[in-house]
Coordinates of C-alpha atoms in Angstrom, one line a residue:
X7 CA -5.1 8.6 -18.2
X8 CA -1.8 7.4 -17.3
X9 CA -3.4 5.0 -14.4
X10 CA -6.1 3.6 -16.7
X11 CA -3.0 2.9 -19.2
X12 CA -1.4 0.8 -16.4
X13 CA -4.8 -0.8 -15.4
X14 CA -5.2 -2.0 -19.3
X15 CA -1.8 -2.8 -19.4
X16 CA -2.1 -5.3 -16.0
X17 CA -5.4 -6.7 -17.2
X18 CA -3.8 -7.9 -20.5
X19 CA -1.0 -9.2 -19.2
X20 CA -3.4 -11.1 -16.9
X21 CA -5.2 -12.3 -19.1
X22 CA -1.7 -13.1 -21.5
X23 CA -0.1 -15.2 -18.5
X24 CA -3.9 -17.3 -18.1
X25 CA -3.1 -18.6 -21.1
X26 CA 0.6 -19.5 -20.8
X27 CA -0.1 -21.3 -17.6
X28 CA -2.9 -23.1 -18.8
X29 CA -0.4 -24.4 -22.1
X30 CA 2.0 -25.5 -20.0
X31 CA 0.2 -27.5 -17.8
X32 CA -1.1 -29.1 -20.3
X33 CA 2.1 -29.8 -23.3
X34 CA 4.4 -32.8 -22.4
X35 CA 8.0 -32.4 -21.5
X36 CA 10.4 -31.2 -23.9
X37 CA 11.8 -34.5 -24.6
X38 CA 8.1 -36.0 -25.7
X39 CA 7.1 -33.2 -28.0
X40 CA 6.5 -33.2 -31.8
X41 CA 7.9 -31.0 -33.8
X42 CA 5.0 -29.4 -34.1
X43 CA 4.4 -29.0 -30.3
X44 CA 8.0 -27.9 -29.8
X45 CA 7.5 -25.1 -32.3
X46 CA 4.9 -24.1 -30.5
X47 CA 6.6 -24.1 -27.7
X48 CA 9.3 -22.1 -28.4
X49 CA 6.4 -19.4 -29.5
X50 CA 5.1 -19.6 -25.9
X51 CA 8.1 -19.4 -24.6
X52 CA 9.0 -15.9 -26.4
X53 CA 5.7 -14.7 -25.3
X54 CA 6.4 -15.3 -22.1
X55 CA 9.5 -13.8 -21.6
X56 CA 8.4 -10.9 -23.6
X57 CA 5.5 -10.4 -21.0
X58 CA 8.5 -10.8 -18.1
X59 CA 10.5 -8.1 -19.7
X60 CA 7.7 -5.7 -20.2
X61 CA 7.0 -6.2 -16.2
X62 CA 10.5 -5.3 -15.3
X63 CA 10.9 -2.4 -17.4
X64 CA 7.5 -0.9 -16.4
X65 CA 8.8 -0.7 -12.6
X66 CA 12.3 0.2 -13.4
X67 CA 13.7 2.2 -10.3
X68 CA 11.7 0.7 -8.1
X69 CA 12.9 -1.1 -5.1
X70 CA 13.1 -5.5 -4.6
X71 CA 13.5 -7.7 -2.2
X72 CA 16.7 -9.3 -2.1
X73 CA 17.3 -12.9 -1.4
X74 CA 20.2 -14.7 0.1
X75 CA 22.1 -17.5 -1.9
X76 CA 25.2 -18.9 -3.8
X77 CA 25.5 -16.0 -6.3
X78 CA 28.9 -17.5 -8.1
X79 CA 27.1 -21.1 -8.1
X80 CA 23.7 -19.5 -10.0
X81 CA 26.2 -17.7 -12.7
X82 CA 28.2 -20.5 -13.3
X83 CA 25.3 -23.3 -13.5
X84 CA 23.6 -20.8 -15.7
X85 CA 26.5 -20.1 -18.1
X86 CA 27.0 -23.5 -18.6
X87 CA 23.6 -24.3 -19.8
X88 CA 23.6 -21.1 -21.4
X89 CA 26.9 -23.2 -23.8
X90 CA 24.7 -26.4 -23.5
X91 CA 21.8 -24.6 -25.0
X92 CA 23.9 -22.2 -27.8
X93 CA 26.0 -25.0 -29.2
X94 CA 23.8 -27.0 -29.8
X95 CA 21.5 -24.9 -31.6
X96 CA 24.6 -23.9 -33.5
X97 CA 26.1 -20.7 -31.8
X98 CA 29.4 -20.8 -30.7
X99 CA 29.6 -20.0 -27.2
X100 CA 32.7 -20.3 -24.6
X101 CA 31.9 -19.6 -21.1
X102 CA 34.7 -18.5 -18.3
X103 CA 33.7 -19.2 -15.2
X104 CA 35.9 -17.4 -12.2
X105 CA 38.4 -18.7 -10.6
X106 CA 38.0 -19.9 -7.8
X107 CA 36.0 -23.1 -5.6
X108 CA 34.7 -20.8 -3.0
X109 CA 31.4 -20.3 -2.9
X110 CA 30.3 -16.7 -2.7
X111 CA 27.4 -16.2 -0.6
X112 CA 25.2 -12.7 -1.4
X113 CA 22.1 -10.8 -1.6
X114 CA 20.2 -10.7 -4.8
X115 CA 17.2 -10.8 -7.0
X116 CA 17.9 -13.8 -8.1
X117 CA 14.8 -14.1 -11.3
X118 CA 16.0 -10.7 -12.3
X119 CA 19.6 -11.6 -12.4
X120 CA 19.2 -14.8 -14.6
X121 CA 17.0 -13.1 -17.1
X122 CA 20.0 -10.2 -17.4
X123 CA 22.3 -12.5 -17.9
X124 CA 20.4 -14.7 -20.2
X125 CA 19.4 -11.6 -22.0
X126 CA 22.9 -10.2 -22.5
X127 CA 24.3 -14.1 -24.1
X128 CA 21.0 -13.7 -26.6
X129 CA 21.5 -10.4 -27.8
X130 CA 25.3 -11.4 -28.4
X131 CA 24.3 -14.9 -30.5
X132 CA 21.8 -13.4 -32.5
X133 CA 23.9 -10.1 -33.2
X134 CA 26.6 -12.6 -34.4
X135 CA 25.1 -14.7 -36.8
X136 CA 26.5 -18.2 -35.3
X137 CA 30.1 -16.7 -35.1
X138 CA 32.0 -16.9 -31.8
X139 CA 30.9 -15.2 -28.4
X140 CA 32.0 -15.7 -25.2
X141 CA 30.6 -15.0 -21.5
X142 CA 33.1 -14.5 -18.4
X143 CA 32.6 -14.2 -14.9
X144 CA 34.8 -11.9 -13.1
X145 CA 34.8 -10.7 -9.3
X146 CA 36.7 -8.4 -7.2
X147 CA 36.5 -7.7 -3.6
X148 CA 32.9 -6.5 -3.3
X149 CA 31.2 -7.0 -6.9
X150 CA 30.8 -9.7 -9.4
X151 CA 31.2 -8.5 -13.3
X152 CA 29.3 -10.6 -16.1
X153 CA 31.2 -10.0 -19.7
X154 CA 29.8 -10.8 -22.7
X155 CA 32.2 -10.4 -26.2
X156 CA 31.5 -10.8 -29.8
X157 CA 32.3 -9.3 -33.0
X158 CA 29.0 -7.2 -33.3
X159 CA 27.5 -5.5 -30.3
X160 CA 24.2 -6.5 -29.5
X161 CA 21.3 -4.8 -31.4
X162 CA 18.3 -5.9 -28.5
X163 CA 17.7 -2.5 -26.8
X164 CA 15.3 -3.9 -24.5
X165 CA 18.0 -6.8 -23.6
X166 CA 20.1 -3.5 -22.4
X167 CA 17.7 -2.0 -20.5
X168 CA 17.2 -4.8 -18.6
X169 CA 20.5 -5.2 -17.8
X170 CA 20.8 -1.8 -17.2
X171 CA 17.8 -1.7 -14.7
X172 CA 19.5 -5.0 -12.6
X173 CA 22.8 -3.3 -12.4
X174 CA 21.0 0.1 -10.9
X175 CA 19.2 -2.0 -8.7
X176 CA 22.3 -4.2 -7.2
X177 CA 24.4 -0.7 -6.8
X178 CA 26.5 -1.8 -9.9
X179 CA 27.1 -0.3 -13.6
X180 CA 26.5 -1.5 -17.3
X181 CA 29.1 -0.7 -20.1
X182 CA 29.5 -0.9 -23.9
X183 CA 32.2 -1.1 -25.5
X184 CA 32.7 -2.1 -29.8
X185 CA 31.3 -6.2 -29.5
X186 CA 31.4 -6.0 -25.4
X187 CA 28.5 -5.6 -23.0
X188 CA 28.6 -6.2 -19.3
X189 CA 27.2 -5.7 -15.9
X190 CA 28.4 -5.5 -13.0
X191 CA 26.3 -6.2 -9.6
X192 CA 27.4 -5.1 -5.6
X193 CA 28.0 -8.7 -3.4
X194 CA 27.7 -6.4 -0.2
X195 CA 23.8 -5.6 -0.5
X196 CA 22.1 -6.7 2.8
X197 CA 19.6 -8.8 2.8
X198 CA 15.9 -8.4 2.1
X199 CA 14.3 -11.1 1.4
X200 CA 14.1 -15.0 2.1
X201 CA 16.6 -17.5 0.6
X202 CA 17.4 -18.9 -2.9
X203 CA 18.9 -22.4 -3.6
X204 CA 21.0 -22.0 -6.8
X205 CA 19.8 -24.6 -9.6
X206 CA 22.6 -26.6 -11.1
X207 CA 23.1 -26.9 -14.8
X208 CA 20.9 -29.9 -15.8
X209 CA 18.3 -28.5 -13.6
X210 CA 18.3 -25.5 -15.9
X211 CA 18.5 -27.5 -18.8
X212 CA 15.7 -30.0 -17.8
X213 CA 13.0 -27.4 -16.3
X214 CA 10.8 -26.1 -19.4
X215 CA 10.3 -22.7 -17.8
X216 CA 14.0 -21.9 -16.4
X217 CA 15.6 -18.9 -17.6
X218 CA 18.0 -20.5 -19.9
X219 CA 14.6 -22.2 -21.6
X220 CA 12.4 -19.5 -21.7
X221 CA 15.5 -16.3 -22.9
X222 CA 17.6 -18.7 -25.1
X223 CA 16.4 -22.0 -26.3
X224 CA 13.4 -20.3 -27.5
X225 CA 15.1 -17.6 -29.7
X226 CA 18.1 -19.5 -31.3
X227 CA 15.9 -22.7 -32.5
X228 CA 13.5 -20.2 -34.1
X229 CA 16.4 -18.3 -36.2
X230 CA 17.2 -22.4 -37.6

């Protein structure tokens, strides 16, 4: 039974991402969109990263291939589009980047990292109700620590989880505490997979599908 659950669940989400791929090849870019389109979008867009979540979670504890790349230059390009993207819409957001202008070179799972962190900075807006939250970058000699702080913890379970699952599978931890979630991810993890070029910040912004597009912008413009 429980095979011809998974078999049903992988022919849905088939047939779910068909018609995804087939919108957005076909709706204009952000920019050109009616309203109407861009409500639409934003629908798409939350059915798409539900369908991404769902995927992760239903192979939690398996193993993934790890690609090499600027890990401090994808956090900090993402948590500035991650402010870009929450001001604007109307929730307060201060990012702290860490401090320091070397790059730090590591191996990760790069997709699964962005939608943690992306993840994380939702829960915290919408848990918050456009009050203040803030998202800080820390790092010690072998691990990398994303923080994210705001008067209400976050209520998005599955958010957790997934942040859960990325931290088991970089060697790293997850912890709660009152309004403060974080992760924490090992920078020591060899190397199993190709290489990853870190997007900068208006790449993120610009790309309809990034991370920041498809976790953020399309949850806090449907709460306005």
């Amino acid at each position: 039974q429980r095979h011809i659950d998974c078999e049903t669940r992988h022919v849905e989400e088939g047939a779910i991402r068909e018609e995804l791929a087939a919108y957005f090849l076909s709706v204009p870019p952000l920019a050109e969109q009616t309203e109407a389109q861009r409500t639409r979008t934003r629908r798409e867009l939350r059915r798409l990263s539900q369908v991404e979540t769902d995927a992760v979670l239903q192979f939690s504890g398996f193993p993934r291939p790890f690609s090499q790349g600027d890990l401090t230059g994808l956090l900090t390009s993402l948590l500035e589009a991650c402010r870009s993207v929450a001001n604007t819409a109307g929730y307060p957001l201060s990012v702290t980047a860490l401090e320091t202008e070397t790059s730090l070179y590591a191996a990760f799972e790069p997709r699964l990292i962005q939608m943690a962190a992306v993840g994380l900075i939702r829960a915290a807006c919408l848990s918050n109700h456009h009050s203040p939250v803030s998202a800080s970058l820390s790092g010690s000699l072998h691990a990398v620590t994303l923080t994210v702080t705001g008067d209400s913890p976050p209520a998005d379970r599955q958010a957790i989880e997934l942040a859960r699952e990325v931290a088991r599978l970089h060697q790293g931890g997850l912890a709660e505490s009152g309004g403060t979630i974080g992760f924490s991810i090992r920078t020591t993890l060899p190397r199993t997979g190709g290489h990853f070029t870190a997007p900068c910040t208006a790449e993120l912004l610009d790309y309809l599908l990034s991370s920041v597009q498809v976790g953020l912008y399309a949850f806090l413009y449907n709460e306005v």
